[in-house]
Short mmCIF file of C-alpha atoms and ligand atoms in Angstrom, two decimals:
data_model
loop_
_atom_site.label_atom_id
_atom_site.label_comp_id
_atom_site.label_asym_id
_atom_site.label_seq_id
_atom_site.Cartn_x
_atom_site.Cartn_y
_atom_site.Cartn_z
CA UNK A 191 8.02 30.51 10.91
CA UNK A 192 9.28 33.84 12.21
CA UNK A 193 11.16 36.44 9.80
CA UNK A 194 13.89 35.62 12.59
CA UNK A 195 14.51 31.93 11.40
CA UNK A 196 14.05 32.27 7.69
CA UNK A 197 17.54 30.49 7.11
CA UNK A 198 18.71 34.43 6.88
CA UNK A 199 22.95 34.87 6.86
CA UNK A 200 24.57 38.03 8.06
CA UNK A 201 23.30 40.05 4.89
CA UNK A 202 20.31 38.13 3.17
CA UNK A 203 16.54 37.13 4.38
CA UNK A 204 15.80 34.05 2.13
CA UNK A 205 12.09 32.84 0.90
CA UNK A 206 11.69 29.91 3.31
CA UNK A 207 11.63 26.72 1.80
CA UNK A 208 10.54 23.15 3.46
CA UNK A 209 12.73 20.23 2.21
CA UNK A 210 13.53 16.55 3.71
CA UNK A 211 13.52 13.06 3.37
CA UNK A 212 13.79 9.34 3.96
CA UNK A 213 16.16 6.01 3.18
CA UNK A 214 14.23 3.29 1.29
CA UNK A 215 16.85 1.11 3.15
CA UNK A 216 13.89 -0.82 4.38
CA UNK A 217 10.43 -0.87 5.41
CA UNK A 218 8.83 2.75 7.13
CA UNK A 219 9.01 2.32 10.96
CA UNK A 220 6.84 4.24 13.50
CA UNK A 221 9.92 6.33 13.93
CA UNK A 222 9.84 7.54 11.00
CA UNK A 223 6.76 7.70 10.88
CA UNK A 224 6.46 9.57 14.56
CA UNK A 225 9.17 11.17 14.03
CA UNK A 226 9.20 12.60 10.38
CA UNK A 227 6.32 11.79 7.94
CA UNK A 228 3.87 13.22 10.44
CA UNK A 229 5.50 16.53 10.37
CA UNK A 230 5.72 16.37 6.62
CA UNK A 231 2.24 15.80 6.83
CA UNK A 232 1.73 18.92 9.49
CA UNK A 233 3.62 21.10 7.77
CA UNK A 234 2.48 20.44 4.41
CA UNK A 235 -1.02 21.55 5.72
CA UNK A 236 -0.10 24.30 8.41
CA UNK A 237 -2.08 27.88 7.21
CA UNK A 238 1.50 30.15 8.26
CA UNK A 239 3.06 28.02 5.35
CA UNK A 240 0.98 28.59 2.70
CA UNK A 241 2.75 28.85 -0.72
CA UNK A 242 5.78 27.89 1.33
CA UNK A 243 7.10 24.61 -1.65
CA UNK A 244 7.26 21.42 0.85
CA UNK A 245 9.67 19.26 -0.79
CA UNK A 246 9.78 15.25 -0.02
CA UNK A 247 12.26 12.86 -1.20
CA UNK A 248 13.02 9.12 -1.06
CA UNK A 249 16.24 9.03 -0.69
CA UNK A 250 18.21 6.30 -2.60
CA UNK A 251 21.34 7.78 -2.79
CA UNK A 252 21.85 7.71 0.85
CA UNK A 253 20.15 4.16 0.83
CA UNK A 254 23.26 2.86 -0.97
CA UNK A 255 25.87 3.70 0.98
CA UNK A 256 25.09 0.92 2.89
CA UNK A 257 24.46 -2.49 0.91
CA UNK A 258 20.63 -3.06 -0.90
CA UNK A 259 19.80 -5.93 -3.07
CA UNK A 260 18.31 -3.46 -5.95
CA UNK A 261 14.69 -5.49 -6.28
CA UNK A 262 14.21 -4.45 -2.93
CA UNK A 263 15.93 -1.16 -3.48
CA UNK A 264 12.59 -0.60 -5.91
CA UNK A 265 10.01 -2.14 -3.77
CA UNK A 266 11.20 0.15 -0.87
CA UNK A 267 10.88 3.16 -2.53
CA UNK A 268 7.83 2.58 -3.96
CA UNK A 269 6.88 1.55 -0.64
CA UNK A 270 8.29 4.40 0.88
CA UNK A 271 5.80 7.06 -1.90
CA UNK A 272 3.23 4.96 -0.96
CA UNK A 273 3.75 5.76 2.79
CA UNK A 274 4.16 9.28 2.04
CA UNK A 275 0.69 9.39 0.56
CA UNK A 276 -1.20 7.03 2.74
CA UNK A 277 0.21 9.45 5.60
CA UNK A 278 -1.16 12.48 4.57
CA UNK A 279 1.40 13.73 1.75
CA UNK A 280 -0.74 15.26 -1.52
CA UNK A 281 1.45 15.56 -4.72
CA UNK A 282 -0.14 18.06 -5.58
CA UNK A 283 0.37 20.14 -2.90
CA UNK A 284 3.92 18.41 -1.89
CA UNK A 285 6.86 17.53 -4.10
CA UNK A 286 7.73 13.63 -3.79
CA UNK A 287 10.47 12.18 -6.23
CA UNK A 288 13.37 9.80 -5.30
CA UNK A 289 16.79 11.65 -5.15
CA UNK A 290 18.36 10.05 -7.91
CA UNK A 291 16.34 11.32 -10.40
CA UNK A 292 17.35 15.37 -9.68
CA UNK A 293 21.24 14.73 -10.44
CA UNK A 294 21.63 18.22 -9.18
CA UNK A 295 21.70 16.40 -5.52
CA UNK A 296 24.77 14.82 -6.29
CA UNK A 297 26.86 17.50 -8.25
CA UNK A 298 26.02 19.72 -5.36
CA UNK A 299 27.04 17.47 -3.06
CA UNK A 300 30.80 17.08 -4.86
CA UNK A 301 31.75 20.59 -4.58
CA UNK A 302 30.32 19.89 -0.89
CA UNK A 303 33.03 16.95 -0.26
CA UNK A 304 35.67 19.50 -1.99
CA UNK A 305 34.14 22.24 0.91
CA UNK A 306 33.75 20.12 3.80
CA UNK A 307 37.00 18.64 6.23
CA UNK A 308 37.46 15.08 7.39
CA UNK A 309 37.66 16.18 10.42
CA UNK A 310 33.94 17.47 10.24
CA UNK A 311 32.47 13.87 9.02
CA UNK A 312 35.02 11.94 11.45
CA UNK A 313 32.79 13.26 14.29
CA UNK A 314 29.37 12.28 12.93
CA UNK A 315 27.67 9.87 15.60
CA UNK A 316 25.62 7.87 12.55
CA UNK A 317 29.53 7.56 10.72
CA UNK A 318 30.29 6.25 13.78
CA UNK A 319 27.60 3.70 14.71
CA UNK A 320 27.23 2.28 11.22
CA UNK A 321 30.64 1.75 10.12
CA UNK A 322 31.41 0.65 14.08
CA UNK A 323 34.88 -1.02 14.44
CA UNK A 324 35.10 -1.65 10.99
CA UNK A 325 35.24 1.76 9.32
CA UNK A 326 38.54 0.70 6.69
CA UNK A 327 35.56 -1.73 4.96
CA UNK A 328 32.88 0.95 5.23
CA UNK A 329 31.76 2.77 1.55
CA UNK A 330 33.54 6.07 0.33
CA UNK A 331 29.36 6.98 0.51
CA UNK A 332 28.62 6.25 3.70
CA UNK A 333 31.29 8.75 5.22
CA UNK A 334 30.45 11.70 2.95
CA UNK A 335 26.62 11.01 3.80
CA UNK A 336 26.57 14.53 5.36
CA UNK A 337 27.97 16.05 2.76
CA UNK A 338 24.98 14.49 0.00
CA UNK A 339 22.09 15.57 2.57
CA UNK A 340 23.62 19.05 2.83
CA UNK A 341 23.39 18.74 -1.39
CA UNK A 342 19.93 17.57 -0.71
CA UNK A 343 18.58 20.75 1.39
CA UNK A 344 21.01 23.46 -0.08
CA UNK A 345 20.20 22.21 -3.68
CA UNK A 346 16.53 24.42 -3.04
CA UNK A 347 17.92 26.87 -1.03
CA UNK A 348 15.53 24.95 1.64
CA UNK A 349 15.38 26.99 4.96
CA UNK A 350 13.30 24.30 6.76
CA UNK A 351 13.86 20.84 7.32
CA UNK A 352 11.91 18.13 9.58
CA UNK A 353 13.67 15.47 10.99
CA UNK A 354 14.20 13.16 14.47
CA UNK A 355 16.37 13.63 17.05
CA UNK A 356 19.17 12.19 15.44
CA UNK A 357 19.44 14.08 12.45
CA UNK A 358 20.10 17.43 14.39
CA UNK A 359 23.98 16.81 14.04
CA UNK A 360 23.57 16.28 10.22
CA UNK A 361 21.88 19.22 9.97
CA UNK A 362 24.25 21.70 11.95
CA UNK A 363 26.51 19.87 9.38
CA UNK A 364 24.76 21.43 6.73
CA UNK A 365 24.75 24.78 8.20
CA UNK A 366 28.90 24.63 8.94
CA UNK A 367 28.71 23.60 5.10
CA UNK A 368 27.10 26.75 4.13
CA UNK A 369 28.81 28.76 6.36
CA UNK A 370 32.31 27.76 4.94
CA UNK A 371 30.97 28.16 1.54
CA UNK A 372 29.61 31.69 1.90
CA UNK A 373 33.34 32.22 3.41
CA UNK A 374 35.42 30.60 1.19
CA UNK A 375 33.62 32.50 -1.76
CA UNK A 376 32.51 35.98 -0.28
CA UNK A 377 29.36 35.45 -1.12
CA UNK A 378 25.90 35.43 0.86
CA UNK A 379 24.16 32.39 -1.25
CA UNK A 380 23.26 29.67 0.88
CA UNK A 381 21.02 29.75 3.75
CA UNK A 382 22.00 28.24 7.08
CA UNK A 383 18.89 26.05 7.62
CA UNK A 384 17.00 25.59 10.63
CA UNK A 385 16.02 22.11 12.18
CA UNK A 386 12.38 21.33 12.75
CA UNK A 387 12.35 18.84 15.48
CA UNK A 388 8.74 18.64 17.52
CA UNK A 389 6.33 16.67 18.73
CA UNK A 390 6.34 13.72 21.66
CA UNK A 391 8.15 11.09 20.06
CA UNK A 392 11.70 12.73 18.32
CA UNK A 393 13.54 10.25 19.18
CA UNK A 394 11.47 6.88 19.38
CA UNK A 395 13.44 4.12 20.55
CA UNK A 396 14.12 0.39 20.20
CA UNK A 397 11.03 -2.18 21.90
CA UNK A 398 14.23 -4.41 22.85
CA UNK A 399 16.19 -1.62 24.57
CA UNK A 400 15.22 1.54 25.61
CA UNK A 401 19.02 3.55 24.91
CA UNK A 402 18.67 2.25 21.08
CA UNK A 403 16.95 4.06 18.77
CA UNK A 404 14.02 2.07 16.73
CA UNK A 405 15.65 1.40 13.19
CA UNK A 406 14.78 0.07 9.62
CA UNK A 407 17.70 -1.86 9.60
CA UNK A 408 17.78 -3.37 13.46
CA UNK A 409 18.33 -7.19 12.68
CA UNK A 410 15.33 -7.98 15.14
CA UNK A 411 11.83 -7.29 13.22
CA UNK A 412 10.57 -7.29 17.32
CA UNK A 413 12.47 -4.24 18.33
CA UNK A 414 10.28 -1.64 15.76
CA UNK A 415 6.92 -1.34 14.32
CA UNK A 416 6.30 -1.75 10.86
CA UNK A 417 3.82 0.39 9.09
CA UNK A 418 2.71 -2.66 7.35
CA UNK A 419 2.85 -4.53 10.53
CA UNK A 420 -0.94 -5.99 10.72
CA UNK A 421 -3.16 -5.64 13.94
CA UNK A 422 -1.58 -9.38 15.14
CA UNK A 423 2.11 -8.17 14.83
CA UNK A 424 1.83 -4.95 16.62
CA UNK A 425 -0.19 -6.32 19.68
CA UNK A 426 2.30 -9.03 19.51
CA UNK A 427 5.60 -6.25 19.53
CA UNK A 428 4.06 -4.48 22.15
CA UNK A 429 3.01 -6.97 24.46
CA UNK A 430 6.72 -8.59 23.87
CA UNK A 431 7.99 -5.01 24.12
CA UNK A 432 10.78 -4.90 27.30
CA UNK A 433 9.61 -2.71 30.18
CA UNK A 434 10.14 -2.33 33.80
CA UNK A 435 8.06 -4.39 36.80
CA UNK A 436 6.70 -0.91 38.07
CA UNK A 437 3.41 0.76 37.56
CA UNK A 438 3.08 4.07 35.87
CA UNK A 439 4.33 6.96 37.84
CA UNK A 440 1.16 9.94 37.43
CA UNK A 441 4.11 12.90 37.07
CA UNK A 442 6.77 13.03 34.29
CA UNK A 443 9.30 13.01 36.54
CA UNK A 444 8.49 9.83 37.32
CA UNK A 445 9.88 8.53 34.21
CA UNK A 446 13.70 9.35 34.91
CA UNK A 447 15.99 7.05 34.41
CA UNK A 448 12.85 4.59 32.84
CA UNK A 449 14.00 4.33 29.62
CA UNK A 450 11.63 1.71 28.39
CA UNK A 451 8.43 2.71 30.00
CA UNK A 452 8.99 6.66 28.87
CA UNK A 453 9.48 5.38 25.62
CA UNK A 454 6.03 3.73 25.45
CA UNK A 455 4.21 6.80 26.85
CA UNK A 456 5.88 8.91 24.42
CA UNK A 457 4.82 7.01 21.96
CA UNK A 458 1.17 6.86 23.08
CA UNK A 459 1.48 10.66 23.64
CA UNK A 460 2.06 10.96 20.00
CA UNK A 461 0.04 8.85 18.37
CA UNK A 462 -2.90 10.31 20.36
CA UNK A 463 -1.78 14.07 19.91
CA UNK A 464 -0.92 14.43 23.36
CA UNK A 465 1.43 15.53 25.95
CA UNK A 466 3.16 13.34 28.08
CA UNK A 467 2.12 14.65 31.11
CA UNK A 468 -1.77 14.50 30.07
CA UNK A 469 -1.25 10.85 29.27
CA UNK A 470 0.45 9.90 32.94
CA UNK A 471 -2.63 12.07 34.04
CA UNK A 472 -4.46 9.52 32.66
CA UNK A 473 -2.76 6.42 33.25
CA UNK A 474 -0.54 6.81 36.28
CA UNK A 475 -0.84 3.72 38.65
CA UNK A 476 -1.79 1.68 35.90
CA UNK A 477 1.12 -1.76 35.51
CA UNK A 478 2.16 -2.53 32.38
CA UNK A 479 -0.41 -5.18 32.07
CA UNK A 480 -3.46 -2.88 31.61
CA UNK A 481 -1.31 -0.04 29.34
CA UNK A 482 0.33 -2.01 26.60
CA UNK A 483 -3.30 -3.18 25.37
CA UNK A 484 -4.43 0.20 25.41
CA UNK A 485 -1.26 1.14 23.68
CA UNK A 486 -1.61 -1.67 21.32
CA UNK A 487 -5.15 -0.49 20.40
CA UNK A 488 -4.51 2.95 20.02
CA UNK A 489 -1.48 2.14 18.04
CA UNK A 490 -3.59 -0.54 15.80
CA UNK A 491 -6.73 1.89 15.09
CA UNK A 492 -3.88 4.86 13.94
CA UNK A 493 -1.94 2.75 11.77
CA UNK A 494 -3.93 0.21 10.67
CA UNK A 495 -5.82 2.92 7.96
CA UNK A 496 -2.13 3.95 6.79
CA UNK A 497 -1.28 0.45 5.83
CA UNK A 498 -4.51 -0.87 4.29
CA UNK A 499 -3.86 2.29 1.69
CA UNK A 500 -0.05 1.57 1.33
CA UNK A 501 -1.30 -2.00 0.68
CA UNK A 502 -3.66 -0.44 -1.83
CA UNK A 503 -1.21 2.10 -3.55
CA UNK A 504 1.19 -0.68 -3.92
CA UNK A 505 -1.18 -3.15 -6.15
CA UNK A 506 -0.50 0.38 -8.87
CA UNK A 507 3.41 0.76 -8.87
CA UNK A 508 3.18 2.18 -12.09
CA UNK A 509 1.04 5.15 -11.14
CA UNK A 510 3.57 5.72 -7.98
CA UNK A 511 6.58 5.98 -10.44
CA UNK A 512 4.43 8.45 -12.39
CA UNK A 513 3.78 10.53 -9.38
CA UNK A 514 8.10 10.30 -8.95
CA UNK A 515 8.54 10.97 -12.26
CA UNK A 516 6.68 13.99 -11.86
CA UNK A 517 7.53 15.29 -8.65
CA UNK A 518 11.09 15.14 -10.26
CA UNK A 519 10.62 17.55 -13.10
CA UNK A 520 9.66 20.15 -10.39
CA UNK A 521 12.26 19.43 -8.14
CA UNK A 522 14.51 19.76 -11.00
CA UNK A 523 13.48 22.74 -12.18
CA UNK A 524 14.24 24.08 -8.78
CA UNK A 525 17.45 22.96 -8.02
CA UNK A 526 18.90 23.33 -11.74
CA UNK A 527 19.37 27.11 -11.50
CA UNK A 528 20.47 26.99 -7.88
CA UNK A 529 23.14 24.57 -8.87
CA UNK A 530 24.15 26.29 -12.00
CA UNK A 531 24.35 29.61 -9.84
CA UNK A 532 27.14 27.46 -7.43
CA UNK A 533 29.20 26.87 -10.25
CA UNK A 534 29.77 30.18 -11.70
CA UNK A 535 30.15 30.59 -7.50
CA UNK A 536 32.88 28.54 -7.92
CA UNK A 537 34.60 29.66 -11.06
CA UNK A 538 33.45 26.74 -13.07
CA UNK A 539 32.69 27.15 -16.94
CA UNK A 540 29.55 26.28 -18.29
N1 AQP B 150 13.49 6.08 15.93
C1 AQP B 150 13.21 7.25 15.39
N2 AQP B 150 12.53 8.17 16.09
C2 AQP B 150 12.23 9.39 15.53
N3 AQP B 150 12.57 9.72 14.29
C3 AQP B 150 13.25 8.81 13.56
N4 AQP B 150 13.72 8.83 12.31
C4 AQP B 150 14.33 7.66 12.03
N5 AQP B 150 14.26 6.86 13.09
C5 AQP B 150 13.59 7.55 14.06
C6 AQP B 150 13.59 9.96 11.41
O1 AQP B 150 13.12 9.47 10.16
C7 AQP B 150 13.71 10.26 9.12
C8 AQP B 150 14.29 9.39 8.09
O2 AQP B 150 15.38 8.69 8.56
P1 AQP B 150 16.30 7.92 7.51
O3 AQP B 150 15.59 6.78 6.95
O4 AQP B 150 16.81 8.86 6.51
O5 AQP B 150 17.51 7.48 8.33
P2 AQP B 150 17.66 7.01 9.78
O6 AQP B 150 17.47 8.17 10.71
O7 AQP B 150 18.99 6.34 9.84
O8 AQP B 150 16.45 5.98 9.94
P3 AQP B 150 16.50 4.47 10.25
O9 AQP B 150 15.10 3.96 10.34
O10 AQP B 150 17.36 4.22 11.45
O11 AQP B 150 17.16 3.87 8.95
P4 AQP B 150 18.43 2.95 8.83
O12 AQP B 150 18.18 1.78 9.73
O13 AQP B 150 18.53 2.57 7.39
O14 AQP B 150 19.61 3.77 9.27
C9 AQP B 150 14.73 11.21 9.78
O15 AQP B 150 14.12 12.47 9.93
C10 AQP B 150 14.96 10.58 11.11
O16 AQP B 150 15.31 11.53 12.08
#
C-alpha cells in the first residue's frame, strides 16, 4: 500500500485498514473463492501489511434482503467461517464475525440512507439484475444494499477492501458516500476507500454462459463450483462446462470474443498462480478434450483440501460460533467509537 492510497481526503492521511466480506445466501463458489477469500487470505499474510487489522465478515444482513429460510441462514454462515478458515483465514490474526452481531453496521448505515440519493442506488447494476422487472415487489433492503456495505467499510474507517469485479460500483458508492458526508458536515472523517481488485480470475463467470457471472444463487447447481463440490461433481461441471469447438489459441489475444474458453483459462491461471499468457504458453493447440481434465485435476487437487477441512470444521459448529462471537467483540470495539464519533458528526445527543 503506498502513502498515496491510504484512503487519504483533501486534508487527512488515515491508518489503513483492510475490511470486507461475504453473503451466506448460499454455499461459497469458486468465485468467491477466486475472486475474494484468496485475497483475504493474501492480504492477511502479505509482510507490507503487517499490523495493518484485516477485518472479515459474513454478511447476513445483506443475505436478507433477498429471501433465506433461517435454518439455512445458520448453516450458511457457519459454512461460510468455516470456508474462511479452511482457506487460509487465522482468527487470530484476522477478525471474522457475522455482521449482525456489531449493530454499529446498521446504525451507520441509517444515517447513510438519510446521506445517500435515490438517484445514486437507482443506477446500481446488482439493484438492477436482482430486482429485474419486478423492482415494486423487491425488499426496502435490497435497494439500500449500498448504503449497509458503505456502513460495513466506513464503520472501521477501513481504507482497503478486496472484492470481484462486480463490487467495484458498490464501492465507488461508498466513496461518493463519504465524500457527501465529509461535505455535508465540513468535516474530514471518513476515508474514501480504495478497491482491491487482482489476480486472474476477478470476475469468474457462469460454466453455462460465458457473459454471466458464476453465482451462489444461479438456479442451475451446473453453472458454478461448489467448494464442497466433491472430486465427482467438479470433473462432472467441467467436463459439462459450455465451450467453443476450437482448440486453444497459444497468445491471449486469441481469446477475444471467446467468452467461455477465456473463462476456463482464467480460471486455471488462478488456481495455479499464473498468468494467462504463461498458461496458453503451455496449452495452446490443445482442444477442449485434453484441457478440461487437466483443468478438472488441477481444480480437484486445490480444492479438494479446502473442503475436507470445511467438512471437518462443520462436525464443531459450536466452536465456529465461538470464534464469531469473538471476532465480534473486537469488531465492536472498533466500530463503537467510530460510530459514536458520526453522531456527535451529526448533531445527535448521546
Ligand atoms: N463470479 C465471481 N467472480 C469473482 N468474484 C466473485 N465474487 C462473487 N462472485 C464472483 C466476489 O465474492 C465476494 C462476495 O460476494 P457476495 O456473496 O457478497 O455477493 P455477490 O457478489 O452477489 O456473490 P454471489 O455469489 O453472486 O452471491 P448471490 O448469488 O447471493 O448474489 C465479493 O467480493 C464478490 O465480488
Amino acid at each position: 500500500m503506498t502513502e498515496a492510497t491510504q484512503g487519504q481526503t483533501e486534508g487527512k492521511t488515515f491508518q489503513p485498514r483492510v475490511f470486507s466480506g461475504i453473503q451466506p445466501s448460499g454455499g461459497l463458489t469458486l468465485g468467491n473463492y477466486l475472486g475474494a477469500i484468496r485475497r483475504f487470505v493474501d492480504m492477511q499474510n502479505a509482510e507490507d501489511l503487517t499490523g495493518v487489522e484485516k477485518i472479515y465478515c459474513m454478511v447476513d444482513q445483506h443475505a436478507i434482503t433477498v429471501w433465506q429460510n433461517p435454518e439455512d441462514l445458520r448453516r450458511n454462515t457457519r459454512e461460510l467461517a468455516a470456508g474462511y478458515i479452511a482457506a487460509g483465514l487465522d482468527p487470530s490474526k484476522s477478525i471474522l464475525f457475522n455482521q449482525s452481531q456489531v449493530a454499529e453496521h446498521a446504525q451507520l448505515a441509517w444515517i447513510f440512507n438519510c446521506v445517500a440519493r435515490m438517484g445514486w442506488m437507482q443506477r446500481m447494476t446488482q439493484w438492477k439484475d436482482k430486482a429485474g422487472k419486478n423492482q415494486q415487489n423487491a425488499s426496502l433492503g435490497l435497494f439500500a444494499y449500498p448504503s449497509l456495505m458503505a456502513a460495513d467499510i466506513l464503520v472501521y474507517h477501513a481504507t482497503h477492501v478486496p472484492v470481484g469485479e462486480d463490487q467495484k460500483q458498490h464501492i465507488e458508492l461508498t466513496r461518493d458516500i463519504a465524500i457527501k458526508f465529509n461535505n455535508d458536515f465540513g468535516v474530514d472523517f471518513f476515508p474514501i476507500t480504495e478497491p482491491v481488485i487482482e489476480g486472474a480470475a476477478t470476475r469468474v463467470m457462469s460454466l453455462r454462459d460465458g457473459s454471466k457471472k458464476m453465482s451462489k444463487s444461479d438456479p442451475s447447481d451446473m453453472a458454478r463450483i461448489n467448494m464442497t463440490d466433491d472430486a465427482d461433481a467438479i470433473a462432472q461441471k467441467i467436463r459439462k462446462a459450455r465451450t467453443d469447438p476450437d482448440a486453444l489459441p497459444s497468445e491471449v489475444e486469441g481469446l477475444e470474443g471467446r467468452a467461455e474458453a477465456r473463462n476456463l483459462v482464467n480460471i486455471y491461471a488462478a488456481l495455479n498462480d499464473q498468468t494467462v499468457a504463461e498458461v496458453l504458453r503451455d496449452v495452446g493447440g490443445k482442444q477442449f478434450s485434453d484441457f478440461k481434465p487437466m483443468l478438472s485435476d488441477l481444480a480437484v487437487a486445490k480444492l479438494s483440501p479446502i473442503s475436507t477441512e470445511m467438512a471437518r470444521l462443520m462436525e464443531t459448529p459450536d466452536e465456529i460460533d465461538a470464534i464469531l462471537r469473538k471476532g465480534a467483540d473486537r469488531a465492536r470495539a472498533m466500530a463503537a467509537p467510530i460510530l459514536q464519533q458520526a453522531y456527535d458528526i451529526v448533531g445527535m445527543i448521546r
